[in-house]
Amino acid sequence: DARVTQTPRHKVTEMGQEVTMRCQPILGHNTVFWYRQTMMQGLELLAYFRNRAPLDDSGMPKDRFSAEMPDATLATLKIQPSEPRDSAVYFCASGAFGQGQYFGPGTRLLVL
Amino acid sequence: EDKVVQSPLSLVVHEGDTVTLNCSYEVTNFRSLLWYKQEKKAPTFLFMLTSSGIEKKSGRLSSILDKKELFSILNITATQTGDSAVYLCAVGTGTASKLTFGTGTRLQVTL
């Protein structure tokens, strides 16, 4: 049963620390998305890649967030330095042409 | 700016009732409309719709898209308590089907 995996599932850190979240997309999916979900804002698209190339990262605060896809099996989202307002659930999703997007279990981040 | 609006915001029904959830959209370069179910975890994919008037069905759930009037509905018949969740509508645009999500409809099914 193919699924998107994310690590870590939970992260508690202090303001100013670096946070790295990882995602393994479903094998064969060529599009990878990073979302953030909060009670106030709902699901927001942060960045997405197709065939490992970044297509749009306009949803990300560029000064502190960065997203990369070093190979087809790994996508990363990094926050440096982290702030309390970054506390949220971060989802990775993958998809392919003509298919839906499938979400990973999420990383629940709390920045103190 | 792309916009997806869902209604109602929340709904409480009795087990066995039939419910209809609505999703309307205003986007450029429409590709697809997707429905997700979210309980206390990640959104779970339900349907993807790309053509008007063709119903997609999975068990007690069904959905249809009207590209002329720019809306979709999700029907759940004979609801069960396990259907309690937030139902999210998302519209895919552009060549990579970037998704814009609605705020969701919170459905509670009571005994």
PDB file of C-alpha atoms in Angstrom:
ATOM      1  CA  ASP A   1       0.000   0.000   0.000  1.00  0.00           C
ATOM      2  CA  ALA A   2       1.965   3.023  -1.275  1.00  0.00           C
ATOM      3  CA  ARG A   3       1.869   6.101   0.912  1.00  0.00           C
ATOM      4  CA  VAL A   4       3.678   9.346   1.582  1.00  0.00           C
ATOM      5  CA  THR A   5       5.892   9.245   4.661  1.00  0.00           C
ATOM      6  CA  GLN A   6       7.019  12.186   6.752  1.00  0.00           C
ATOM      7  CA  THR A   7       9.501  12.589   9.563  1.00  0.00           C
ATOM      8  CA  PRO A   8       9.480  13.602  12.314  1.00  0.00           C
ATOM      9  CA  ARG A   9       5.818  13.192  13.243  1.00  0.00           C
ATOM     10  CA  HIS A  10       6.166  15.625  16.131  1.00  0.00           C
ATOM     11  CA  LYS A  11       8.730  18.316  16.880  1.00  0.00           C
ATOM     12  CA  VAL A  12       9.013  20.660  19.830  1.00  0.00           C
ATOM     13  CA  THR A  13      11.753  23.249  19.627  1.00  0.00           C
ATOM     14  CA  GLU A  14      12.732  26.620  20.959  1.00  0.00           C
ATOM     15  CA  MET A  15      12.477  29.868  19.061  1.00  0.00           C
ATOM     16  CA  GLY A  16      15.542  30.485  16.933  1.00  0.00           C
ATOM     17  CA  GLN A  17      16.378  26.837  16.358  1.00  0.00           C
ATOM     18  CA  GLU A  18      16.560  25.231  12.940  1.00  0.00           C
ATOM     19  CA  VAL A  19      13.842  22.744  12.014  1.00  0.00           C
ATOM     20  CA  THR A  20      14.120  20.260   9.157  1.00  0.00           C
ATOM     21  CA  MET A  21      11.140  18.204   7.994  1.00  0.00           C
ATOM     22  CA  ARG A  22      11.475  15.350   5.526  1.00  0.00           C
ATOM     23  CA  CYS A  23       9.102  13.711   3.110  1.00  0.00           C
ATOM     24  CA  GLN A  24       9.277  10.605   0.966  1.00  0.00           C
ATOM     25  CA  PRO A  25       6.726  10.830  -1.864  1.00  0.00           C
ATOM     26  CA  ILE A  26       4.935   7.850  -3.354  1.00  0.00           C
ATOM     27  CA  LEU A  27       7.193   6.083  -5.832  1.00  0.00           C
ATOM     28  CA  GLY A  28       6.351   7.213  -9.351  1.00  0.00           C
ATOM     29  CA  HIS A  29       4.735  10.490  -8.323  1.00  0.00           C
ATOM     30  CA  ASN A  30       6.508  13.402  -9.964  1.00  0.00           C
ATOM     31  CA  THR A  31       4.861  16.285  -8.121  1.00  0.00           C
ATOM     32  CA  VAL A  32       5.487  17.089  -4.464  1.00  0.00           C
ATOM     33  CA  PHE A  33       3.698  19.728  -2.398  1.00  0.00           C
ATOM     34  CA  TRP A  34       4.312  21.246   1.048  1.00  0.00           C
ATOM     35  CA  TYR A  35       1.304  22.579   2.980  1.00  0.00           C
ATOM     36  CA  ARG A  36       0.853  24.163   6.368  1.00  0.00           C
ATOM     37  CA  GLN A  37      -2.369  23.818   8.353  1.00  0.00           C
ATOM     38  CA  THR A  38      -3.493  25.957  11.271  1.00  0.00           C
ATOM     39  CA  MET A  39      -6.872  26.499  12.849  1.00  0.00           C
ATOM     40  CA  MET A  40      -6.898  30.121  11.738  1.00  0.00           C
ATOM     41  CA  GLN A  41      -5.650  29.798   8.156  1.00  0.00           C
ATOM     42  CA  GLY A  42      -6.680  26.296   7.171  1.00  0.00           C
ATOM     43  CA  LEU A  43      -4.528  24.532   4.579  1.00  0.00           C
ATOM     44  CA  GLU A  44      -2.017  26.797   2.846  1.00  0.00           C
ATOM     45  CA  LEU A  45       0.261  25.778   0.012  1.00  0.00           C
ATOM     46  CA  LEU A  46       3.873  26.680   0.777  1.00  0.00           C
ATOM     47  CA  ALA A  47       5.800  25.265  -2.192  1.00  0.00           C
ATOM     48  CA  TYR A  48       5.690  22.578  -4.829  1.00  0.00           C
ATOM     49  CA  PHE A  49       7.991  20.704  -7.151  1.00  0.00           C
ATOM     50  CA  ARG A  50       7.559  18.837 -10.397  1.00  0.00           C
ATOM     51  CA  ASN A  51      10.230  16.392 -11.472  1.00  0.00           C
ATOM     52  CA  ARG A  52      12.302  17.770  -8.576  1.00  0.00           C
ATOM     53  CA  ALA A  53      12.305  21.321  -9.966  1.00  0.00           C
ATOM     54  CA  PRO A  54      10.715  24.011  -7.790  1.00  0.00           C
ATOM     55  CA  LEU A  55       7.657  25.443  -9.553  1.00  0.00           C
ATOM     56  CA  ASP A  56       6.279  27.847  -7.011  1.00  0.00           C
ATOM     57  CA  ASP A  57       7.340  28.793  -3.509  1.00  0.00           C
ATOM     58  CA  SER A  58       5.399  32.038  -3.295  1.00  0.00           C
ATOM     59  CA  GLY A  59       3.482  30.743  -0.272  1.00  0.00           C
ATOM     60  CA  MET A  60       6.630  30.552   1.853  1.00  0.00           C
ATOM     61  CA  PRO A  61       8.256  33.278   3.938  1.00  0.00           C
ATOM     62  CA  LYS A  62      11.485  33.329   1.958  1.00  0.00           C
ATOM     63  CA  ASP A  63      13.661  34.812   4.655  1.00  0.00           C
ATOM     64  CA  ARG A  64      13.336  31.797   6.925  1.00  0.00           C
ATOM     65  CA  PHE A  65      11.823  28.912   4.925  1.00  0.00           C
ATOM     66  CA  SER A  66      13.493  26.835   2.249  1.00  0.00           C
ATOM     67  CA  ALA A  67      12.331  23.767   0.347  1.00  0.00           C
ATOM     68  CA  GLU A  68      14.465  21.385  -1.655  1.00  0.00           C
ATOM     69  CA  MET A  69      14.238  18.078  -3.401  1.00  0.00           C
ATOM     70  CA  PRO A  70      17.711  16.570  -3.467  1.00  0.00           C
ATOM     71  CA  ASP A  71      16.483  13.409  -5.151  1.00  0.00           C
ATOM     72  CA  ALA A  72      13.236  11.819  -6.333  1.00  0.00           C
ATOM     73  CA  THR A  73      12.689  10.053  -3.020  1.00  0.00           C
ATOM     74  CA  LEU A  74      13.295  12.939  -0.649  1.00  0.00           C
ATOM     75  CA  ALA A  75      11.839  16.419  -0.192  1.00  0.00           C
ATOM     76  CA  THR A  76      12.854  18.693   2.680  1.00  0.00           C
ATOM     77  CA  LEU A  77      11.366  21.785   4.268  1.00  0.00           C
ATOM     78  CA  LYS A  78      13.636  23.812   6.499  1.00  0.00           C
ATOM     79  CA  ILE A  79      12.852  26.683   8.847  1.00  0.00           C
ATOM     80  CA  GLN A  80      15.773  28.746  10.135  1.00  0.00           C
ATOM     81  CA  PRO A  81      15.343  30.468  12.497  1.00  0.00           C
ATOM     82  CA  SER A  82      12.022  29.133  13.755  1.00  0.00           C
ATOM     83  CA  GLU A  83       9.461  31.395  15.438  1.00  0.00           C
ATOM     84  CA  PRO A  84       6.395  30.617  17.598  1.00  0.00           C
ATOM     85  CA  ARG A  85       4.088  31.669  14.737  1.00  0.00           C
ATOM     86  CA  ASP A  86       5.494  28.758  12.692  1.00  0.00           C
ATOM     87  CA  SER A  87       3.714  26.314  15.008  1.00  0.00           C
ATOM     88  CA  ALA A  88       1.393  24.281  12.798  1.00  0.00           C
ATOM     89  CA  VAL A  89       0.985  20.915  11.133  1.00  0.00           C
ATOM     90  CA  TYR A  90       3.108  20.635   8.002  1.00  0.00           C
ATOM     91  CA  PHE A  91       1.894  18.212   5.358  1.00  0.00           C
ATOM     92  CA  CYS A  92       3.692  16.845   2.359  1.00  0.00           C
ATOM     93  CA  ALA A  93       1.614  15.510  -0.535  1.00  0.00           C
ATOM     94  CA  SER A  94       2.559  13.842  -3.787  1.00  0.00           C
ATOM     95  CA  GLY A  95       0.730  13.307  -7.045  1.00  0.00           C
ATOM     96  CA  ALA A  96       1.019  12.468 -10.717  1.00  0.00           C
ATOM     97  CA  PHE A  97      -0.796  13.715 -13.794  1.00  0.00           C
ATOM     98  CA  GLY A  98      -4.448  12.707 -13.773  1.00  0.00           C
ATOM     99  CA  GLN A  99      -4.340  11.510 -10.157  1.00  0.00           C
ATOM    100  CA  GLY A 100      -5.260  13.095  -6.881  1.00  0.00           C
ATOM    101  CA  GLN A 101      -2.770  14.423  -4.388  1.00  0.00           C
ATOM    102  CA  TYR A 102      -2.036  12.047  -1.530  1.00  0.00           C
ATOM    103  CA  PHE A 103      -1.090  13.472   1.830  1.00  0.00           C
ATOM    104  CA  GLY A 104       1.482  12.248   4.299  1.00  0.00           C
ATOM    105  CA  PRO A 105       0.654  11.989   8.026  1.00  0.00           C
ATOM    106  CA  GLY A 106       2.096  15.432   8.744  1.00  0.00           C
ATOM    107  CA  THR A 107       4.688  16.884  11.109  1.00  0.00           C
ATOM    108  CA  ARG A 108       3.177  18.629  14.116  1.00  0.00           C
ATOM    109  CA  LEU A 109       5.556  21.479  14.983  1.00  0.00           C
ATOM    110  CA  LEU A 110       5.507  23.468  18.190  1.00  0.00           C
ATOM    111  CA  VAL A 111       7.925  26.367  18.556  1.00  0.00           C
ATOM    112  CA  LEU A 112       8.215  27.660  22.114  1.00  0.00           C
TER     113      LEU A 112
ATOM    114  CA  GLU B   1      -6.908  35.349  -6.812  1.00  0.00           C
ATOM    115  CA  ASP B   2      -8.271  31.798  -6.887  1.00  0.00           C
ATOM    116  CA  LYS B   3     -11.168  31.218  -4.512  1.00  0.00           C
ATOM    117  CA  VAL B   4     -12.933  28.086  -3.254  1.00  0.00           C
ATOM    118  CA  VAL B   5     -16.007  28.441  -1.036  1.00  0.00           C
ATOM    119  CA  GLN B   6     -17.678  25.594   0.818  1.00  0.00           C
ATOM    120  CA  SER B   7     -21.073  25.503   2.447  1.00  0.00           C
ATOM    121  CA  PRO B   8     -22.379  24.930   4.961  1.00  0.00           C
ATOM    122  CA  LEU B   9     -19.507  25.592   7.359  1.00  0.00           C
ATOM    123  CA  SER B  10     -20.832  22.972   9.710  1.00  0.00           C
ATOM    124  CA  LEU B  11     -23.659  20.495   9.860  1.00  0.00           C
ATOM    125  CA  VAL B  12     -25.115  18.166  12.475  1.00  0.00           C
ATOM    126  CA  VAL B  13     -27.274  15.269  11.297  1.00  0.00           C
ATOM    127  CA  HIS B  14     -28.688  12.041  12.681  1.00  0.00           C
ATOM    128  CA  GLU B  15     -27.343   8.688  11.656  1.00  0.00           C
ATOM    129  CA  GLY B  16     -29.151   7.505   8.548  1.00  0.00           C
ATOM    130  CA  ASP B  17     -29.730  10.983   7.122  1.00  0.00           C
ATOM    131  CA  THR B  18     -28.525  12.027   3.680  1.00  0.00           C
ATOM    132  CA  VAL B  19     -26.327  15.115   3.424  1.00  0.00           C
ATOM    133  CA  THR B  20     -25.203  17.314   0.548  1.00  0.00           C
ATOM    134  CA  LEU B  21     -22.067  19.408   0.826  1.00  0.00           C
ATOM    135  CA  ASN B  22     -21.416  22.255  -1.587  1.00  0.00           C
ATOM    136  CA  CYS B  23     -18.300  23.682  -3.167  1.00  0.00           C
ATOM    137  CA  SER B  24     -18.155  26.646  -5.519  1.00  0.00           C
ATOM    138  CA  TYR B  25     -15.052  28.092  -7.102  1.00  0.00           C
ATOM    139  CA  GLU B  26     -13.597  30.984  -9.062  1.00  0.00           C
ATOM    140  CA  VAL B  27     -10.188  30.117 -10.466  1.00  0.00           C
ATOM    141  CA  THR B  28      -8.103  30.620 -13.552  1.00  0.00           C
ATOM    142  CA  ASN B  29      -6.932  27.642 -15.574  1.00  0.00           C
ATOM    143  CA  PHE B  30      -9.147  25.012 -13.933  1.00  0.00           C
ATOM    144  CA  ARG B  31      -7.838  21.455 -14.137  1.00  0.00           C
ATOM    145  CA  SER B  32      -9.667  19.397 -11.536  1.00  0.00           C
ATOM    146  CA  LEU B  33     -11.741  19.463  -8.380  1.00  0.00           C
ATOM    147  CA  LEU B  34     -10.901  17.164  -5.496  1.00  0.00           C
ATOM    148  CA  TRP B  35     -12.724  16.139  -2.337  1.00  0.00           C
ATOM    149  CA  TYR B  36     -10.935  15.076   0.839  1.00  0.00           C
ATOM    150  CA  LYS B  37     -12.063  13.795   4.230  1.00  0.00           C
ATOM    151  CA  GLN B  38     -10.071  14.947   7.245  1.00  0.00           C
ATOM    152  CA  GLU B  39     -10.498  13.463  10.679  1.00  0.00           C
ATOM    153  CA  LYS B  40      -7.897  14.148  13.348  1.00  0.00           C
ATOM    154  CA  LYS B  41      -5.051  13.555  10.937  1.00  0.00           C
ATOM    155  CA  ALA B  42      -4.094  14.044   7.291  1.00  0.00           C
ATOM    156  CA  PRO B  43      -6.654  14.661   4.549  1.00  0.00           C
ATOM    157  CA  THR B  44      -7.712  11.441   2.861  1.00  0.00           C
ATOM    158  CA  PHE B  45      -8.387  11.585  -0.861  1.00  0.00           C
ATOM    159  CA  LEU B  46     -11.984  10.799  -1.879  1.00  0.00           C
ATOM    160  CA  PHE B  47     -12.611  11.898  -5.482  1.00  0.00           C
ATOM    161  CA  MET B  48     -11.102  13.810  -8.341  1.00  0.00           C
ATOM    162  CA  LEU B  49     -13.475  15.327 -10.886  1.00  0.00           C
ATOM    163  CA  THR B  50     -12.469  16.789 -14.208  1.00  0.00           C
ATOM    164  CA  SER B  51     -15.559  16.505 -16.425  1.00  0.00           C
ATOM    165  CA  SER B  52     -18.993  18.009 -15.955  1.00  0.00           C
ATOM    166  CA  GLY B  53     -21.987  15.822 -15.305  1.00  0.00           C
ATOM    167  CA  ILE B  54     -20.163  12.555 -14.665  1.00  0.00           C
ATOM    168  CA  GLU B  55     -20.914  11.219 -11.207  1.00  0.00           C
ATOM    169  CA  LYS B  56     -18.144   9.592  -9.229  1.00  0.00           C
ATOM    170  CA  LYS B  57     -19.304   7.068  -6.655  1.00  0.00           C
ATOM    171  CA  SER B  58     -17.676   5.169  -3.830  1.00  0.00           C
ATOM    172  CA  GLY B  59     -20.010   3.281  -1.542  1.00  0.00           C
ATOM    173  CA  ARG B  60     -22.346   5.768   0.117  1.00  0.00           C
ATOM    174  CA  LEU B  61     -20.417   8.774  -1.187  1.00  0.00           C
ATOM    175  CA  SER B  62     -20.914  10.367  -4.576  1.00  0.00           C
ATOM    176  CA  SER B  63     -19.876  13.597  -6.215  1.00  0.00           C
ATOM    177  CA  ILE B  64     -20.561  15.538  -9.377  1.00  0.00           C
ATOM    178  CA  LEU B  65     -19.079  18.600 -11.028  1.00  0.00           C
ATOM    179  CA  ASP B  66     -20.765  21.414 -12.971  1.00  0.00           C
ATOM    180  CA  LYS B  67     -18.092  23.346 -14.865  1.00  0.00           C
ATOM    181  CA  LYS B  68     -20.596  25.767 -16.338  1.00  0.00           C
ATOM    182  CA  GLU B  69     -21.947  26.886 -12.968  1.00  0.00           C
ATOM    183  CA  LEU B  70     -18.565  26.364 -11.261  1.00  0.00           C
ATOM    184  CA  PHE B  71     -19.607  24.111  -8.419  1.00  0.00           C
ATOM    185  CA  SER B  72     -19.526  20.589  -7.128  1.00  0.00           C
ATOM    186  CA  ILE B  73     -21.543  18.644  -4.585  1.00  0.00           C
ATOM    187  CA  LEU B  74     -20.611  15.742  -2.357  1.00  0.00           C
ATOM    188  CA  ASN B  75     -23.479  13.501  -1.279  1.00  0.00           C
ATOM    189  CA  ILE B  76     -23.361  11.071   1.611  1.00  0.00           C
ATOM    190  CA  THR B  77     -26.332   8.732   1.964  1.00  0.00           C
ATOM    191  CA  ALA B  78     -27.281   6.724   5.060  1.00  0.00           C
ATOM    192  CA  THR B  79     -24.747   8.601   7.159  1.00  0.00           C
ATOM    193  CA  GLN B  80     -22.875   6.841   9.956  1.00  0.00           C
ATOM    194  CA  THR B  81     -21.014   8.219  12.963  1.00  0.00           C
ATOM    195  CA  GLY B  82     -17.778   7.308  11.184  1.00  0.00           C
ATOM    196  CA  ASP B  83     -18.600   9.900   8.538  1.00  0.00           C
ATOM    197  CA  SER B  84     -18.040  12.640  11.118  1.00  0.00           C
ATOM    198  CA  ALA B  85     -15.121  14.693   9.802  1.00  0.00           C
ATOM    199  CA  VAL B  86     -14.184  17.872   8.000  1.00  0.00           C
ATOM    200  CA  TYR B  87     -14.758  17.565   4.260  1.00  0.00           C
ATOM    201  CA  LEU B  88     -12.415  19.649   2.168  1.00  0.00           C
ATOM    202  CA  CYS B  89     -12.904  20.724  -1.418  1.00  0.00           C
ATOM    203  CA  ALA B  90      -9.854  21.725  -3.458  1.00  0.00           C
ATOM    204  CA  VAL B  91      -9.477  22.986  -7.000  1.00  0.00           C
ATOM    205  CA  GLY B  92      -6.417  22.154  -9.068  1.00  0.00           C
ATOM    206  CA  THR B  93      -5.100  24.737 -11.509  1.00  0.00           C
ATOM    207  CA  GLY B  94      -2.190  25.019 -13.877  1.00  0.00           C
ATOM    208  CA  THR B  95      -0.028  22.321 -15.363  1.00  0.00           C
ATOM    209  CA  ALA B  96       1.063  20.991 -11.973  1.00  0.00           C
ATOM    210  CA  SER B  97      -2.489  21.072 -10.558  1.00  0.00           C
ATOM    211  CA  LYS B  98      -1.621  23.383  -7.713  1.00  0.00           C
ATOM    212  CA  LEU B  99      -4.480  22.999  -5.208  1.00  0.00           C
ATOM    213  CA  THR B 100      -6.457  25.795  -3.596  1.00  0.00           C
ATOM    214  CA  PHE B 101      -8.491  24.530  -0.642  1.00  0.00           C
ATOM    215  CA  GLY B 102     -11.786  25.670   0.753  1.00  0.00           C
ATOM    216  CA  THR B 103     -12.162  26.081   4.505  1.00  0.00           C
ATOM    217  CA  GLY B 104     -14.090  22.848   4.772  1.00  0.00           C
ATOM    218  CA  THR B 105     -17.471  21.658   6.019  1.00  0.00           C
ATOM    219  CA  ARG B 106     -17.478  20.135   9.483  1.00  0.00           C
ATOM    220  CA  LEU B 107     -19.962  17.240   9.554  1.00  0.00           C
ATOM    221  CA  GLN B 108     -21.091  15.671  12.792  1.00  0.00           C
ATOM    222  CA  VAL B 109     -23.274  12.564  12.660  1.00  0.00           C
ATOM    223  CA  THR B 110     -25.079  11.777  15.913  1.00  0.00           C
ATOM    224  CA  LEU B 111     -26.837   8.621  17.060  1.00  0.00           C
TER     225      LEU B 111
END
